[in-house]
Short mmCIF file of C-alpha atoms and ligand atoms in Angstrom, two decimals:
data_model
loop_
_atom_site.label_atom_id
_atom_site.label_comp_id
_atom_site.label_asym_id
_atom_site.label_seq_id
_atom_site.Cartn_x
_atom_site.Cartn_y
_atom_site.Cartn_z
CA UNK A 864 19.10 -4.04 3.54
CA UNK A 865 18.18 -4.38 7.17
CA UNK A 866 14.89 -4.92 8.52
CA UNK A 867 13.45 -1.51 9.37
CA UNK A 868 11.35 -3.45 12.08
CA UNK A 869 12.91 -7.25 12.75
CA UNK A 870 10.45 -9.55 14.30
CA UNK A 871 12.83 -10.38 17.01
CA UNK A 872 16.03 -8.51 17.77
CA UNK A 873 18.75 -10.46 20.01
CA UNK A 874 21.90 -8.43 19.68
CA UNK A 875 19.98 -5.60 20.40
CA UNK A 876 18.86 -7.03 23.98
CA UNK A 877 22.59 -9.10 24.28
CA UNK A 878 24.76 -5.50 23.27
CA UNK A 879 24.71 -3.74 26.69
CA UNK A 880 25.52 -7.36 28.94
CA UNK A 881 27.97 -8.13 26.79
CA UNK A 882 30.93 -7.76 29.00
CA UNK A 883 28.71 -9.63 31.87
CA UNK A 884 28.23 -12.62 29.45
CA UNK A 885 32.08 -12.38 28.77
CA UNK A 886 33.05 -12.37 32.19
CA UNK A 887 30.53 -15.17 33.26
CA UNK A 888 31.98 -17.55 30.24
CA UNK A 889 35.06 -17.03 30.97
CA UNK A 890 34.46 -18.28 34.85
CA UNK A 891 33.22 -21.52 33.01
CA UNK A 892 36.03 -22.07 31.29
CA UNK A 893 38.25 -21.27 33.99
CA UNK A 894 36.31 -23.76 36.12
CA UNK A 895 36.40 -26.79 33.66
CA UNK A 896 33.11 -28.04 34.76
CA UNK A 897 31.37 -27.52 31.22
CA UNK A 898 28.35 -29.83 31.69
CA UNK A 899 25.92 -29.37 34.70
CA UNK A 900 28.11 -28.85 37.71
CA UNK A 901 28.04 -25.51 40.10
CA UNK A 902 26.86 -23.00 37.30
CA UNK A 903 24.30 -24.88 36.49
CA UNK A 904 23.28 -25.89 40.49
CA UNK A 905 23.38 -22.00 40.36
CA UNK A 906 21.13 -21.50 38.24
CA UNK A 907 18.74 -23.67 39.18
CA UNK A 908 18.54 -21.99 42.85
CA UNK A 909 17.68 -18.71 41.16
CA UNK A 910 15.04 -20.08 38.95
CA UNK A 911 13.43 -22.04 41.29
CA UNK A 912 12.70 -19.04 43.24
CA UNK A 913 11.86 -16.86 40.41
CA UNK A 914 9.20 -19.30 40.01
CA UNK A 915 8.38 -19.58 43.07
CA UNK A 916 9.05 -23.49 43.35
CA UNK A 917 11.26 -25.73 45.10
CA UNK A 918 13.32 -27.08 42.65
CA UNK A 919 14.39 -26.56 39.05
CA UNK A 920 15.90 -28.98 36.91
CA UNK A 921 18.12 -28.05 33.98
CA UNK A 922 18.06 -30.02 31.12
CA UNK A 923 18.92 -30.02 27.87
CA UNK A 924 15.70 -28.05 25.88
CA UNK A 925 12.12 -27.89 26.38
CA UNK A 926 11.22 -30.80 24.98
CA UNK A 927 13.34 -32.33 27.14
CA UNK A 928 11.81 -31.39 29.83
CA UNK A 929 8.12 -31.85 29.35
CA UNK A 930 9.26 -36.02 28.07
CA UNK A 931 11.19 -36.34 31.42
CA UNK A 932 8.48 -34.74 33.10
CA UNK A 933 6.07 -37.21 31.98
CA UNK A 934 8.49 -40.09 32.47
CA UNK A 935 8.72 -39.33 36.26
CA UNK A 936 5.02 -38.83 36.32
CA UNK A 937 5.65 -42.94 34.99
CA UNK A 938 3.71 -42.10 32.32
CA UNK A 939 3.88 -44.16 29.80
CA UNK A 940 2.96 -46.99 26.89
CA UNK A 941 -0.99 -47.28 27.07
CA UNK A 942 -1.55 -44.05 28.85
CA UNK A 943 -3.47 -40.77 27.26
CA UNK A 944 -2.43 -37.16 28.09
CA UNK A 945 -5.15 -34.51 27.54
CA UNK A 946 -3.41 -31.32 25.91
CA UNK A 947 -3.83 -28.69 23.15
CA UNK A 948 -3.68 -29.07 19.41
CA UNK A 949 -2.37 -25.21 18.73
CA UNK A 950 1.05 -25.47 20.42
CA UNK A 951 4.64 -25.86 19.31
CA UNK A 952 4.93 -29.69 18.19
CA UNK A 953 7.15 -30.55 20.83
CA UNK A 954 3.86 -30.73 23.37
CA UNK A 955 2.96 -33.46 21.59
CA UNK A 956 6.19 -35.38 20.84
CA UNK A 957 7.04 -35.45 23.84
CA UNK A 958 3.74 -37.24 24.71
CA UNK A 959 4.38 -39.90 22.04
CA UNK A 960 8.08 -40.10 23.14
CA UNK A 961 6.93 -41.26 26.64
CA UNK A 962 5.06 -44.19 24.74
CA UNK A 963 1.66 -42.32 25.83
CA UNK A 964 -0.72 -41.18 23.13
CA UNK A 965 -2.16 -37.38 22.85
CA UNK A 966 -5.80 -36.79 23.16
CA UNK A 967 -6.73 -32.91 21.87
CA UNK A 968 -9.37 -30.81 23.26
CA UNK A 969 -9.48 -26.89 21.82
CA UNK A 970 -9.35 -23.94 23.35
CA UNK A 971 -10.40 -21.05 24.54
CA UNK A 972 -11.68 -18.18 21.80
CA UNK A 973 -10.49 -15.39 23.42
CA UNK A 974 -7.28 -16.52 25.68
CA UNK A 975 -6.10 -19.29 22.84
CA UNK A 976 -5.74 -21.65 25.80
CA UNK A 977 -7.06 -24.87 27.05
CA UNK A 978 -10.39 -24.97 27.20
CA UNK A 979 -11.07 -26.66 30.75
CA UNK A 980 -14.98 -27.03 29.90
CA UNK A 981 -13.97 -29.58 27.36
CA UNK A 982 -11.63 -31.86 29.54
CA UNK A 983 -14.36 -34.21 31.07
CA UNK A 984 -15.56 -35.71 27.36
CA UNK A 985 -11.93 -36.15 26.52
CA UNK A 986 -11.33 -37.87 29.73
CA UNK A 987 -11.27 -41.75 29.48
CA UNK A 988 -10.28 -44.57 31.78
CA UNK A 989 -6.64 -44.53 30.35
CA UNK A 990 -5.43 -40.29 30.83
CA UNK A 991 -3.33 -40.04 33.17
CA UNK A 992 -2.09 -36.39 32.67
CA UNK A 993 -2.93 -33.05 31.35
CA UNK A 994 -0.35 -30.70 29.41
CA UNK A 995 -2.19 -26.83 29.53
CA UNK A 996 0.08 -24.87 26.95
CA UNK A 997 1.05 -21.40 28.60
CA UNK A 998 0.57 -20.05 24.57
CA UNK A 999 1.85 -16.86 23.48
CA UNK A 1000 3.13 -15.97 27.20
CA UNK A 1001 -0.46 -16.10 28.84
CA UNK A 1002 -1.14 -19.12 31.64
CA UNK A 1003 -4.08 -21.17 30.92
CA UNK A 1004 -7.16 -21.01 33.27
CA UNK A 1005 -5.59 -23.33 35.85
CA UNK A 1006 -7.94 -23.59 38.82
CA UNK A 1007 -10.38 -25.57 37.08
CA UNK A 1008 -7.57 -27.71 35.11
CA UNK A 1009 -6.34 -28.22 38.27
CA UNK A 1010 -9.42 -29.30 40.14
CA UNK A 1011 -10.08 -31.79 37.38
CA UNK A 1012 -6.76 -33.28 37.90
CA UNK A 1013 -7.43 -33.57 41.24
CA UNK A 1014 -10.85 -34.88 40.99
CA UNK A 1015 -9.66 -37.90 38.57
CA UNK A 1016 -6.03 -38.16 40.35
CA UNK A 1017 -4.11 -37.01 37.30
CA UNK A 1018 -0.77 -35.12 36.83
CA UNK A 1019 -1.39 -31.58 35.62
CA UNK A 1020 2.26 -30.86 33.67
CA UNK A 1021 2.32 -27.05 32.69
CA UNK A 1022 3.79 -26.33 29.16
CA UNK A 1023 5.26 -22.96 30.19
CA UNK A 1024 7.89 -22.34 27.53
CA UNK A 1025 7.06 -19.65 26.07
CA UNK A 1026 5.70 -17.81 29.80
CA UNK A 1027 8.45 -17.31 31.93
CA UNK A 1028 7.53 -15.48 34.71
CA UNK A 1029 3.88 -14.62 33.39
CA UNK A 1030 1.48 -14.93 36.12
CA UNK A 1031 -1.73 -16.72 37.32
CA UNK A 1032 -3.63 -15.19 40.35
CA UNK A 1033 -0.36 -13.87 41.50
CA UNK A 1034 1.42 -16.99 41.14
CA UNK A 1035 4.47 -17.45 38.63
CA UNK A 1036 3.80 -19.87 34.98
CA UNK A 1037 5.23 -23.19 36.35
CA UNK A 1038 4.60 -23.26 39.68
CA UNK A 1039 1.11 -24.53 39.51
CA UNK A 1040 0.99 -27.42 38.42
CA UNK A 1041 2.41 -30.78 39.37
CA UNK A 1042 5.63 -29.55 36.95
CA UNK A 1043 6.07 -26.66 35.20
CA UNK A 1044 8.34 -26.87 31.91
CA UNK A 1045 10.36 -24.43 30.17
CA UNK A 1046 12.56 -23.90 26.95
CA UNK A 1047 15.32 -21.70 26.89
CA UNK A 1048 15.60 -21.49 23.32
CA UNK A 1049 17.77 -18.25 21.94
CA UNK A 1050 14.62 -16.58 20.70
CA UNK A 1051 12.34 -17.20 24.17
CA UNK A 1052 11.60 -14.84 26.97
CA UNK A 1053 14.72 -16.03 28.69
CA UNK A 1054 16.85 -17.78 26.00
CA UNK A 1055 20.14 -19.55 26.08
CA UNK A 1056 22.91 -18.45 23.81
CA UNK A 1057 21.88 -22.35 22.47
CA UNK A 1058 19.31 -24.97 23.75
CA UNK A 1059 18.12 -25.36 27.25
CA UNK A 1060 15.27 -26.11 29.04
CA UNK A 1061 14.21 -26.64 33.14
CA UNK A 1062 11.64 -28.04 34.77
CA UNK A 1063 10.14 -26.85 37.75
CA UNK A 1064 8.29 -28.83 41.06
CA UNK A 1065 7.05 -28.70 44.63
CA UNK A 1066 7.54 -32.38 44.63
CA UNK A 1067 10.34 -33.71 46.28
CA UNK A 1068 10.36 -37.21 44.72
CA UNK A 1069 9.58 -36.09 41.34
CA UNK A 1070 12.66 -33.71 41.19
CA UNK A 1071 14.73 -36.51 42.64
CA UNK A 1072 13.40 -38.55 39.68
CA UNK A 1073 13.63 -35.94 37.04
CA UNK A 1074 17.31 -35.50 37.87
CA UNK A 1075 18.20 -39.23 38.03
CA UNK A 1076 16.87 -39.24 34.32
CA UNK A 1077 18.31 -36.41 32.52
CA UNK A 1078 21.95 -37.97 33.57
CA UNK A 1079 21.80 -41.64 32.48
CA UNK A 1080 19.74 -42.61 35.53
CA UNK A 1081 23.33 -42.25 37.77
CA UNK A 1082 22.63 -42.10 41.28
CA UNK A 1083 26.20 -41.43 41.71
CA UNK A 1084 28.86 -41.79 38.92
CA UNK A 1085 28.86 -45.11 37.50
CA UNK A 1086 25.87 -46.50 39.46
CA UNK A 1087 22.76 -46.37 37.45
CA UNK A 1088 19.46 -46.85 39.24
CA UNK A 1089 17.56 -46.85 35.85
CA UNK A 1090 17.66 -46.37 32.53
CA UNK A 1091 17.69 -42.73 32.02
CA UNK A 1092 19.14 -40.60 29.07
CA UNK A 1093 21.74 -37.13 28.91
CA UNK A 1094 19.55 -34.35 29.01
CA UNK A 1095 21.88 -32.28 31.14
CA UNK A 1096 21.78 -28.46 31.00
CA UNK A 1097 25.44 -27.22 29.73
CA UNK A 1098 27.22 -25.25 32.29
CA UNK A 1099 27.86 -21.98 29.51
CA UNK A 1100 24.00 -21.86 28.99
CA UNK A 1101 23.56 -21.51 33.06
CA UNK A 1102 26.07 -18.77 32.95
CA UNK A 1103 24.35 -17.12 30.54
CA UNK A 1104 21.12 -17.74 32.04
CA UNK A 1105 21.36 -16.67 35.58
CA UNK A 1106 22.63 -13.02 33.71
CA UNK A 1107 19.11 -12.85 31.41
CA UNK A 1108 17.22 -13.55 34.36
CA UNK A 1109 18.66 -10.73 36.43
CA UNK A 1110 16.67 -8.75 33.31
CA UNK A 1111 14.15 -10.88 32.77
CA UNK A 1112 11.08 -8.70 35.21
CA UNK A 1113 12.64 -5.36 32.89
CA UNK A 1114 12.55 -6.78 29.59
CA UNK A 1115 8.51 -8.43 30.39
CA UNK A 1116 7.39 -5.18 31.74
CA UNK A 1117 9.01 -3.68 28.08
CA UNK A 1118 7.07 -6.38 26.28
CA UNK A 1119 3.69 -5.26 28.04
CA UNK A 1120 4.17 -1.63 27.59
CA UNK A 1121 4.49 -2.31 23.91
CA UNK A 1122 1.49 -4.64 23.82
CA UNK A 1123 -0.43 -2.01 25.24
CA UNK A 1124 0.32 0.46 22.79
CA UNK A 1125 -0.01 -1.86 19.79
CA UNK A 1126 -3.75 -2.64 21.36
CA UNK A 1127 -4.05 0.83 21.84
CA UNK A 1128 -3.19 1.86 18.03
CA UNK A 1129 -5.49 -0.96 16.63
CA UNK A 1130 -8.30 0.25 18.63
CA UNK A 1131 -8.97 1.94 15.10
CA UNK A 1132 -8.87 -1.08 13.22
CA UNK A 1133 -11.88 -3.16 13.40
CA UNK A 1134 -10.48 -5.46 10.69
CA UNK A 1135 -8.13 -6.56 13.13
CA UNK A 1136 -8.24 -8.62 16.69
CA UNK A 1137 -5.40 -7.91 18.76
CA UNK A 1138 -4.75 -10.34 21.93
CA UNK A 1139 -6.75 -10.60 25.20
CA UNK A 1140 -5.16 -10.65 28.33
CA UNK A 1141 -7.49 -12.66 30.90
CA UNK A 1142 -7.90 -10.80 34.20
CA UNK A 1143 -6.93 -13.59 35.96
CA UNK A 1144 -3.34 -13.09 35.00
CA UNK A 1145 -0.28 -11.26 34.03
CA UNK A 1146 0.90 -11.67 30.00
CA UNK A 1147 4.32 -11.50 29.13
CA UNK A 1148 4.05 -11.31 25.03
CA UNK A 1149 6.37 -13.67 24.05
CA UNK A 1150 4.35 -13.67 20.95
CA UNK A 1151 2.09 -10.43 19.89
CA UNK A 1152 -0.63 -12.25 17.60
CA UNK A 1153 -3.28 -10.60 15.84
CA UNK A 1154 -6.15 -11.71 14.49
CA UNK A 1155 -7.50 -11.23 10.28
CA UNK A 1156 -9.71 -12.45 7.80
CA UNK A 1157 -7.06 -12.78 5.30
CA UNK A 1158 -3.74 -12.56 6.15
CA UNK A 1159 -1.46 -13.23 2.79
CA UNK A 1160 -1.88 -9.77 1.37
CA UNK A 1161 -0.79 -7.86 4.74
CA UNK A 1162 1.77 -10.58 5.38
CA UNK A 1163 3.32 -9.55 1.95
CA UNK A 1164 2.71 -6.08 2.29
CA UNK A 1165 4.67 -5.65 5.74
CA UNK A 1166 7.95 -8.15 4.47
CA UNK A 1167 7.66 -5.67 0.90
CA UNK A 1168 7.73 -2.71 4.13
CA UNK A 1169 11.11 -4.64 6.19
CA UNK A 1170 8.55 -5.11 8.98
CA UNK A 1171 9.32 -9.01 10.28
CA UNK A 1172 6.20 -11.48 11.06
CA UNK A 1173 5.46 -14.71 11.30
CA UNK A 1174 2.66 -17.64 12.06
CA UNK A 1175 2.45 -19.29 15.24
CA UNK A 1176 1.73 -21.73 14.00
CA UNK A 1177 0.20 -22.14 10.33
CA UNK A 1178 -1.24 -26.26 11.22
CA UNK A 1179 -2.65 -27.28 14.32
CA UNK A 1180 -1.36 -30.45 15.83
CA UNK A 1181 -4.07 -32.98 15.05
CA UNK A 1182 -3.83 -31.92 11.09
CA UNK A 1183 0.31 -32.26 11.60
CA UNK A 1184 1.16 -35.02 8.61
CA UNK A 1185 3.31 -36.72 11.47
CA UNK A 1186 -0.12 -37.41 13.52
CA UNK A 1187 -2.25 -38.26 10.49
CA UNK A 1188 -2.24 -41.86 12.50
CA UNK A 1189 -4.47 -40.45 15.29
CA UNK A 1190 -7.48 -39.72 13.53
CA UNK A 1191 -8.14 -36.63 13.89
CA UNK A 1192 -10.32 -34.97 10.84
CA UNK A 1193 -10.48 -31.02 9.75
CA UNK A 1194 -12.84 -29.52 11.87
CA UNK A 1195 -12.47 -31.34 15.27
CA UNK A 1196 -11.05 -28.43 17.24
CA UNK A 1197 -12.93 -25.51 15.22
CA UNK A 1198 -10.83 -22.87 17.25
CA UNK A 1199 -7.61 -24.13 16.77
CA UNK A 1200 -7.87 -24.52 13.38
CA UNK A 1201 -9.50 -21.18 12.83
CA UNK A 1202 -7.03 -19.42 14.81
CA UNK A 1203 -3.98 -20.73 12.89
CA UNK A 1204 -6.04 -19.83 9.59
CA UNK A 1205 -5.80 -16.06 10.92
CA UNK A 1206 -3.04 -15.37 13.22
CA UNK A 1207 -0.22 -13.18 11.76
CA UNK A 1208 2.75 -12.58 14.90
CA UNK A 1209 3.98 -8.96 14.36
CA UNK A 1210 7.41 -7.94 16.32
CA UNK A 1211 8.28 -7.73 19.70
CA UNK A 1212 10.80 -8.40 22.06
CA UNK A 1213 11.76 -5.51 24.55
CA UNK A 1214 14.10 -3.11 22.68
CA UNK A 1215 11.12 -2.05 20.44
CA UNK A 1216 10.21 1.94 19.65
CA UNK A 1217 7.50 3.34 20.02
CA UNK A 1218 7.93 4.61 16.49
CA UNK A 1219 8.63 0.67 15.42
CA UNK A 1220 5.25 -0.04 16.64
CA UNK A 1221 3.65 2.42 15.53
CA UNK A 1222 5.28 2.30 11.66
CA UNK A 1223 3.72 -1.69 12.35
CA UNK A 1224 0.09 -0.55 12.89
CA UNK A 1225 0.33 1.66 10.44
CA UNK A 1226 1.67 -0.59 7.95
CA UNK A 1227 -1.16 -3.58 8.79
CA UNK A 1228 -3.83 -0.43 8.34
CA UNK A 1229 -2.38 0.39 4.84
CA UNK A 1230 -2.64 -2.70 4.01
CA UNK A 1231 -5.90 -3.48 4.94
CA UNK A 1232 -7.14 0.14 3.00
CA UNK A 1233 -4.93 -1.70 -0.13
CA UNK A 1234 -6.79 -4.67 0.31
CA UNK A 1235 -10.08 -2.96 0.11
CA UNK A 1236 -9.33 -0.65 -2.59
CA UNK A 1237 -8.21 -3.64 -4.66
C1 PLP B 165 4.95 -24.40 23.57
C2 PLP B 165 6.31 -25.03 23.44
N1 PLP B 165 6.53 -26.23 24.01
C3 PLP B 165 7.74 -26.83 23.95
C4 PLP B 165 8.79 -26.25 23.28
C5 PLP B 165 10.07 -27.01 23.15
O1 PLP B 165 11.18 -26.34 23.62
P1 PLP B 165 12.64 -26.59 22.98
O2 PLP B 165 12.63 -25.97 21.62
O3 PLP B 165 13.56 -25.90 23.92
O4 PLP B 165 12.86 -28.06 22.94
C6 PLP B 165 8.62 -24.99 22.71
C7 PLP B 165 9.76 -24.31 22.05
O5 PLP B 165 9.85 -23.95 20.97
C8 PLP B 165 7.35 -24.36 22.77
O6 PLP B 165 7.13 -23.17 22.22
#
């Protein structure tokens, strides 16, 4: 039976560009340039003004492009990069990959970002970067990040995958920092029909850099200039791509009318903490998390109910079995690890109802009354 309310529905956003993305493939195979090439300088053009930057990179995921990132930064064996212990995994492999360590601080209560008050006592003489996660689809507080970068002459690398085009101060997720990085994963804000990733940069040299890397360190074919790797963006995702972004302003504004009728409807629900939007910014819900005491009972209630949800993400870095080796104990970032006790993601991507988020609220509130009652 299909879900009556999926947590994320793709064919429902890819159905009316179909012929678009049809059209646009078939140019790349037409072409025979199937790995970077035109489509993906294309692209690149277009996003880099979406952002607001000078250049974007394509490359081959996210990950990708927050390790290259940090290896133009020449970050590497010995160094520490500050970042945050409730993010996607990748943040932090792609630290390690670099041959730098991670250092954690927590983060914000209320925005589930960085904490910037907590940066100085993580500081030591061997960080050399900071990685502020752009979490759920809402930037980090970046002026004082940024000014504590500067202050200690440190590269300030945004994690921005899961906030494209969300806004700080009127300034696009990305463009902020020394290098913004995105993921272009299927299920992301603006997703690939497979992996992809880009980063972003004012900085002439480190773009130069970046792209020297993700193709085998080739300066031109055949003459390699260092060792690099492939991370090079495929030439059918930047087709794809440069169609989703066309959308991409549409399909954010959808995903913030539905957050503010799912923050609405839970108005009523004390039980319940539903997400904060910092008035320094501009959210773009790539996840909808709320906030409960206990969330196994309502998790099981809305999958009984064909309502999709998910955690993001049940273990914080720092308890991760893969970074047992750092040290970290239960209870060093009390936020993080509270947070990922409670969060429970409900649906949303733009082709919602209002009925769909309504049935969602009123499912959680059943729920909770079931809860009490037993
Ligand atoms: C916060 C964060 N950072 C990095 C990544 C890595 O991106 P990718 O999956 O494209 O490698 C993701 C994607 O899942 C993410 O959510």
């Amino acid at each position: 039976m299909p879900e009556k309310v999926p947590f994320l529905d793709l064919k429902a956003h890819h159905a009316p560009l179909r012929a678009e993305f049809d059209q646009a493939i078939g140019e790349v195979i037409d072409s025979g340039a199937f790995a970077g090439g035109p489509f993906v300088a294309q692209f690149e053009n277009e996003f880099a003004a979406f952002c607001g930057s000078r250049h974007a990179i394509g490359v081959g995921n996210g990950t990708d492009a927050l390790w290259l990132a940090l290896l133009a930064c020449g970050i590497g064996p010995g160094d520490e990069v500050i970042t945050v212990p409730n993010t996607f995994m990748a943040t932090a492999e792609a630290i390690t990959y670099s041959g730098a360590s991670p250092v954690f601080v927590d983060v914000d209560q209320h925005t589930y970002t960085m904490d910037p008050a907590l940066l100085e006592k993580a500081r030591t003489p061997r960080t050399k970067a900071v990685i502020p996660v752009h979490l759920f689809g809402q930037v980090a507080d970046m002026d004082p990040i940024l000014s504590f970068g500067r202050k200690h002459g440190l590269f300030v690398i945004e994690d921005a995958a899961q906030a494209h085009g969300a806004e700080y101060k009127g300034r696009k997720a990305g463009s902020l920092g020394d290098a913004g990085c995105f993921s272009f994963y299927p299920g992301k804000n603006l997703g690939a029909f497979g992996e992809a990733g880009a980063v972003v940069t004012n900085d002439d040299k480190l773009q130069e850099k970046i792209r020297i890397l993700r193709d085998h360190g080739q300066v031109r074919k055949y003459y390699h200039s260092m060792v690099g790797w492939n991370c090079r963006m495929d030439a059918i995702q930047a087709a794809v791509l440069r169609i989703k972004l066309r959308h991409l302003e549409q399909a954010n504004h959808r995903r913030r009318v539905h957050a503010s009728q799912y923050d609405r409807l839970f108005q009523g629900l004390e039980e319940v903490k539903s997400p904060f939007e910092a008035a320094y910014g501009r959210h773009v819900y790539h996840i909808y998390p709320i906030r409960v005491r206990e969330r196994n009972e309502i998790m099981r209630l809305l999958q009984e109910k064909g309502i999709g949800c998910g955690i993001h993400y049940p273990v914080p870095i720092h308890l991760q079995e893969a970074y047992r080796g750092l040290g970290y104990g239960r209870g060093a970032f009390p936020v993080s690890e509270q947070t990922c006790a409670e969060f429970i993601s409900l649906p949303m991507f733009p082709e919602l109802t209002q009925t769909q988020v309504k049935l969602v609220v009123d499912s959680v509130g059943e729920s909770l009354t079931a809860g009490a009652l037993g």
